[in-house]
Coordinates of N, CA, C and O in Angstrom, one line a residue:
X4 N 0.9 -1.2 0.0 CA 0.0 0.0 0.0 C 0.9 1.2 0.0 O 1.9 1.3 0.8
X5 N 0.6 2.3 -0.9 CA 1.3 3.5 -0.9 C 0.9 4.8 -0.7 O 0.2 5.4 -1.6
X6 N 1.3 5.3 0.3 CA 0.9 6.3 0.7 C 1.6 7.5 0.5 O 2.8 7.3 0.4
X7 N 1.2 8.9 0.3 CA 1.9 10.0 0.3 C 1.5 10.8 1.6 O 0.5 10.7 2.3
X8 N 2.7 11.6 1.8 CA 2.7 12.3 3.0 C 3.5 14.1 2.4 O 4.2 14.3 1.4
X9 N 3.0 14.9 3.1 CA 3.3 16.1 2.8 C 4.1 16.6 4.4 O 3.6 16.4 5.5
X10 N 5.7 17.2 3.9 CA 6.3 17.6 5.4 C 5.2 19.1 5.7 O 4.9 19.8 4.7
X11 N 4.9 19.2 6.6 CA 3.8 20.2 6.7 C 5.3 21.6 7.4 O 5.7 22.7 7.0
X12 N 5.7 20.6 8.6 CA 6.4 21.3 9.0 C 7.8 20.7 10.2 O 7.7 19.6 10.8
X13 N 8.5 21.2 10.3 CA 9.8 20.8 11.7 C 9.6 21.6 12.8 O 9.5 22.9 12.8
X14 N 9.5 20.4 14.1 CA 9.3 21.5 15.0 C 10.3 20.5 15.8 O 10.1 19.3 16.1
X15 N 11.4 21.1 16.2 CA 13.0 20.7 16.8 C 13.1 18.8 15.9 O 13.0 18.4 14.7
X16 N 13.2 18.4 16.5 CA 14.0 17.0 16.0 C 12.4 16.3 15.8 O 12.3 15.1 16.2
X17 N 11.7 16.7 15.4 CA 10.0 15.9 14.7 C 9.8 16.8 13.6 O 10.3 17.9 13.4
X18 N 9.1 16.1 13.1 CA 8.8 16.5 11.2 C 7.4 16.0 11.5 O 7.1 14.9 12.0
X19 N 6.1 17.3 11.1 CA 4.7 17.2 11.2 C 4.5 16.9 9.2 O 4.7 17.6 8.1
X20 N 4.1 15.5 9.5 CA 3.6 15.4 8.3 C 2.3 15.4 7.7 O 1.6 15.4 8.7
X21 N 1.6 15.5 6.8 CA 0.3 15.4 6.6 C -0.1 14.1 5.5 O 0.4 14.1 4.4
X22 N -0.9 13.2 6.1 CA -0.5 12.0 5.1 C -2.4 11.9 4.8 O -3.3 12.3 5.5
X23 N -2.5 11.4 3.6 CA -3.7 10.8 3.0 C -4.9 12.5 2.9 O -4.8 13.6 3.4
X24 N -6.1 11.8 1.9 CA -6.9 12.9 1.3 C -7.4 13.7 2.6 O -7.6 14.9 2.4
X25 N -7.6 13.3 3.8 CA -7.6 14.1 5.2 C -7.1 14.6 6.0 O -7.5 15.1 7.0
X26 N -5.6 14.6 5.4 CA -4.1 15.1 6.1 C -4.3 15.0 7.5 O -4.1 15.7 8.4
X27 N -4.6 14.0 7.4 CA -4.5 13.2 9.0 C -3.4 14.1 9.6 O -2.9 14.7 8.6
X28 N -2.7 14.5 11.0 CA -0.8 14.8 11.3 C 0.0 13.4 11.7 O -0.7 12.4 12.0
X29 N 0.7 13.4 11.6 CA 1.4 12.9 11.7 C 2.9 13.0 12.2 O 3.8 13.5 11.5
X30 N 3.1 12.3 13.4 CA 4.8 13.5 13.8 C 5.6 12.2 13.9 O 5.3 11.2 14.6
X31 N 6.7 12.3 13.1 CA 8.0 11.8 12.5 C 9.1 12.3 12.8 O 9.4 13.5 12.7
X32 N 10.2 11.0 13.5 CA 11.4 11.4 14.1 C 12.0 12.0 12.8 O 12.0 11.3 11.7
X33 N 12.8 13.6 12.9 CA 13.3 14.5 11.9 C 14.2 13.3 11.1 O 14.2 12.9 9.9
X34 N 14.9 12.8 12.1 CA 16.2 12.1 12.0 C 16.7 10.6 10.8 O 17.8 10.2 10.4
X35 N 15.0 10.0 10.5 CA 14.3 9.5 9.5 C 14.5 9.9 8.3 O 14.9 9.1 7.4
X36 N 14.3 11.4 7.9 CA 14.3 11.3 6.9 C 15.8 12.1 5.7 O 16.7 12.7 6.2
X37 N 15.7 12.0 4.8 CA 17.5 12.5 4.0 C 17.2 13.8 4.3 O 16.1 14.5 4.3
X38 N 18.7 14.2 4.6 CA 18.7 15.5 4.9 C 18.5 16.5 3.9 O 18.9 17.6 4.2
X39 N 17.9 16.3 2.6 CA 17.6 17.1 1.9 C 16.1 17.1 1.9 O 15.5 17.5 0.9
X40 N 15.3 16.7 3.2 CA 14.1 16.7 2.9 C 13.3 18.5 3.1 O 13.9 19.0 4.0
X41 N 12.8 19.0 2.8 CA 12.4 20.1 3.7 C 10.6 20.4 3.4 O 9.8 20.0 2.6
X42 N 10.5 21.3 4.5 CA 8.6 21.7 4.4 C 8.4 21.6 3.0 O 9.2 21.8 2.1
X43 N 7.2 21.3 2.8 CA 6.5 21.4 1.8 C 6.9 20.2 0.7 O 6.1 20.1 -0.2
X44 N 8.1 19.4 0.6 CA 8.6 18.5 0.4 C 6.9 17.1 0.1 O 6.0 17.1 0.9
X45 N 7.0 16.5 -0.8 CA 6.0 15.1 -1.0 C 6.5 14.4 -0.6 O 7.7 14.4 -0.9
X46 N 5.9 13.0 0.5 CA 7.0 12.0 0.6 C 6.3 10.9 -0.2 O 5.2 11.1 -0.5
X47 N 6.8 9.9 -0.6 CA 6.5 8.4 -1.1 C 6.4 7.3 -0.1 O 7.5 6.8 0.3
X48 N 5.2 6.7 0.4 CA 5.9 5.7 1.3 C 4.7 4.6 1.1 O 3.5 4.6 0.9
X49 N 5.6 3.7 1.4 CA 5.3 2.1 0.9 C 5.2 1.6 2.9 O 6.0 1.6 3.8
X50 N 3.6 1.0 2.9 CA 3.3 0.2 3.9 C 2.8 -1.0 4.0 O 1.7 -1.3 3.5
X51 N 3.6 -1.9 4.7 CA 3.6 -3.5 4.3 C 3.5 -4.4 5.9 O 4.2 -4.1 6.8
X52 N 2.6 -5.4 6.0 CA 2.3 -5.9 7.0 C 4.2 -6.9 7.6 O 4.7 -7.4 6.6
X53 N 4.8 -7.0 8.4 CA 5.8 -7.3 8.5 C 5.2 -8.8 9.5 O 5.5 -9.0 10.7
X54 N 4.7 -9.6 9.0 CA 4.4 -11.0 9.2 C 5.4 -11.5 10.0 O 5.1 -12.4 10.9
X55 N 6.7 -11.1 9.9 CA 7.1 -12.7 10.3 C 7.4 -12.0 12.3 O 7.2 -12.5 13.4
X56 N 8.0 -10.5 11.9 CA 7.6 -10.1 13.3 C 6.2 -10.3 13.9 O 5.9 -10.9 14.9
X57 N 5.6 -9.6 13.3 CA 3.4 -10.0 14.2 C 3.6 -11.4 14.9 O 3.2 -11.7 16.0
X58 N 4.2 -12.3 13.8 CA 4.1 -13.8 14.5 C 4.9 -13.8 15.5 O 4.6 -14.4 16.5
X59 N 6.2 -13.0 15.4 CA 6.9 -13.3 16.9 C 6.4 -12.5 17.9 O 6.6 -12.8 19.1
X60 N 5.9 -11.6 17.7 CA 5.4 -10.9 18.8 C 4.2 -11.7 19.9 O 4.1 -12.1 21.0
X61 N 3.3 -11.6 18.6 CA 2.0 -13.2 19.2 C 3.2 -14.1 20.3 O 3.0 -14.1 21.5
X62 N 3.9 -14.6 19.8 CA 4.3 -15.9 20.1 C 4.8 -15.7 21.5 O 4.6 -16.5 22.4
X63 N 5.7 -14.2 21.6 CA 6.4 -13.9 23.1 C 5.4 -13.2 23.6 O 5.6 -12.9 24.8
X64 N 4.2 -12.6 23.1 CA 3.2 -12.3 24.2 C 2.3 -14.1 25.0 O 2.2 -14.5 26.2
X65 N 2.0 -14.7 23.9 CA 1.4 -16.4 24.5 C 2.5 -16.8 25.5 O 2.2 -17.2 26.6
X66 N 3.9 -16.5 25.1 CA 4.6 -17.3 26.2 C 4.8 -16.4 27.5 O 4.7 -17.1 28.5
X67 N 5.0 -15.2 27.6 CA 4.5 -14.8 28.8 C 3.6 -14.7 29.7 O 3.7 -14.4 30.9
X68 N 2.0 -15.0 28.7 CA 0.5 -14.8 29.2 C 0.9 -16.3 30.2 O 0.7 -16.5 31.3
X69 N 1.6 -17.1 29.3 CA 1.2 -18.6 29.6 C 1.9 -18.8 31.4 O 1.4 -19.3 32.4
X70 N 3.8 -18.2 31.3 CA 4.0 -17.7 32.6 C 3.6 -17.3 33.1 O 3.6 -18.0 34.2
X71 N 3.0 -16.4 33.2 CA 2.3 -15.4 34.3 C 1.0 -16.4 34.6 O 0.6 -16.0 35.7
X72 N 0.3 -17.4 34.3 CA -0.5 -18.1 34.3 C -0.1 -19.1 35.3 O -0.6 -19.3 36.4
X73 N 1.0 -19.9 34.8 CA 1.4 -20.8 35.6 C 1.9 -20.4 37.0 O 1.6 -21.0 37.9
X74 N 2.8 -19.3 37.1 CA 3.1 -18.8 38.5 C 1.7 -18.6 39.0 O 1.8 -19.2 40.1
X75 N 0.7 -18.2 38.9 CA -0.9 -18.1 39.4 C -0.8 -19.3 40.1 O -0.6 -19.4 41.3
X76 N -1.0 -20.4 39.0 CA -1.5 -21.6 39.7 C -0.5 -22.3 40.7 O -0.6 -23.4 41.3
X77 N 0.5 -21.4 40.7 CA 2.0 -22.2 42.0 C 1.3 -21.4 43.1 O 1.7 -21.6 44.2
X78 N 0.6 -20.7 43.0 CA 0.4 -19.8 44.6 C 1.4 -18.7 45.0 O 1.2 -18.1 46.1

C-alpha cells in the first residue's frame, strides 16, 4: 500500500507530516528522513504488514500470558 505524506512542518527534532486525502498529522522522528528533505517536500511511502515479526510478537506475548498463568497456579 502506498501512501503519500506532505512535510507540513519541523518542529525541533519531529517532522509534522500530513499523510492521505484528510491530512490526517502525523509526527515523524526528523532524523528518519534524507537531509535534503524540507517543508512542503511530497514523501512516497510504501506500507507492508511485517508477518514474520506480528508472529513473533504473538508468540512472546502467549509465552508470557502462559507464565504469568502458571506462576498463578503455583500460589
Amino acid at each position: 500500500l502506498f501512501r503519500s505524506a506532505v512535510v507540513d512542518r519541523f518542529e525541533g527534532n519531529k517532522a509534522v507530516l500530513l499523510v492521505g486525502d484528510d491530512e490526517a498529522q502525523v509526527i515523524w522522528p526528523r532524523k528518519n528522513f534524507p537531509a535534503e528533505v524540507k517543508e512542503g517536500d511530497i514523501l512516497c511511502m510504501e506500507l507492508e504488514v511485517n508477518k514474520e515479526a506480528t508472529a513473533a510478537a504473538k508468540a512472546e506475548a502467549e509465552r508470557l500470558l502462559q507464565e504469568v498463568l502458571a506462576k498463578n497456579e503455583e500460589g
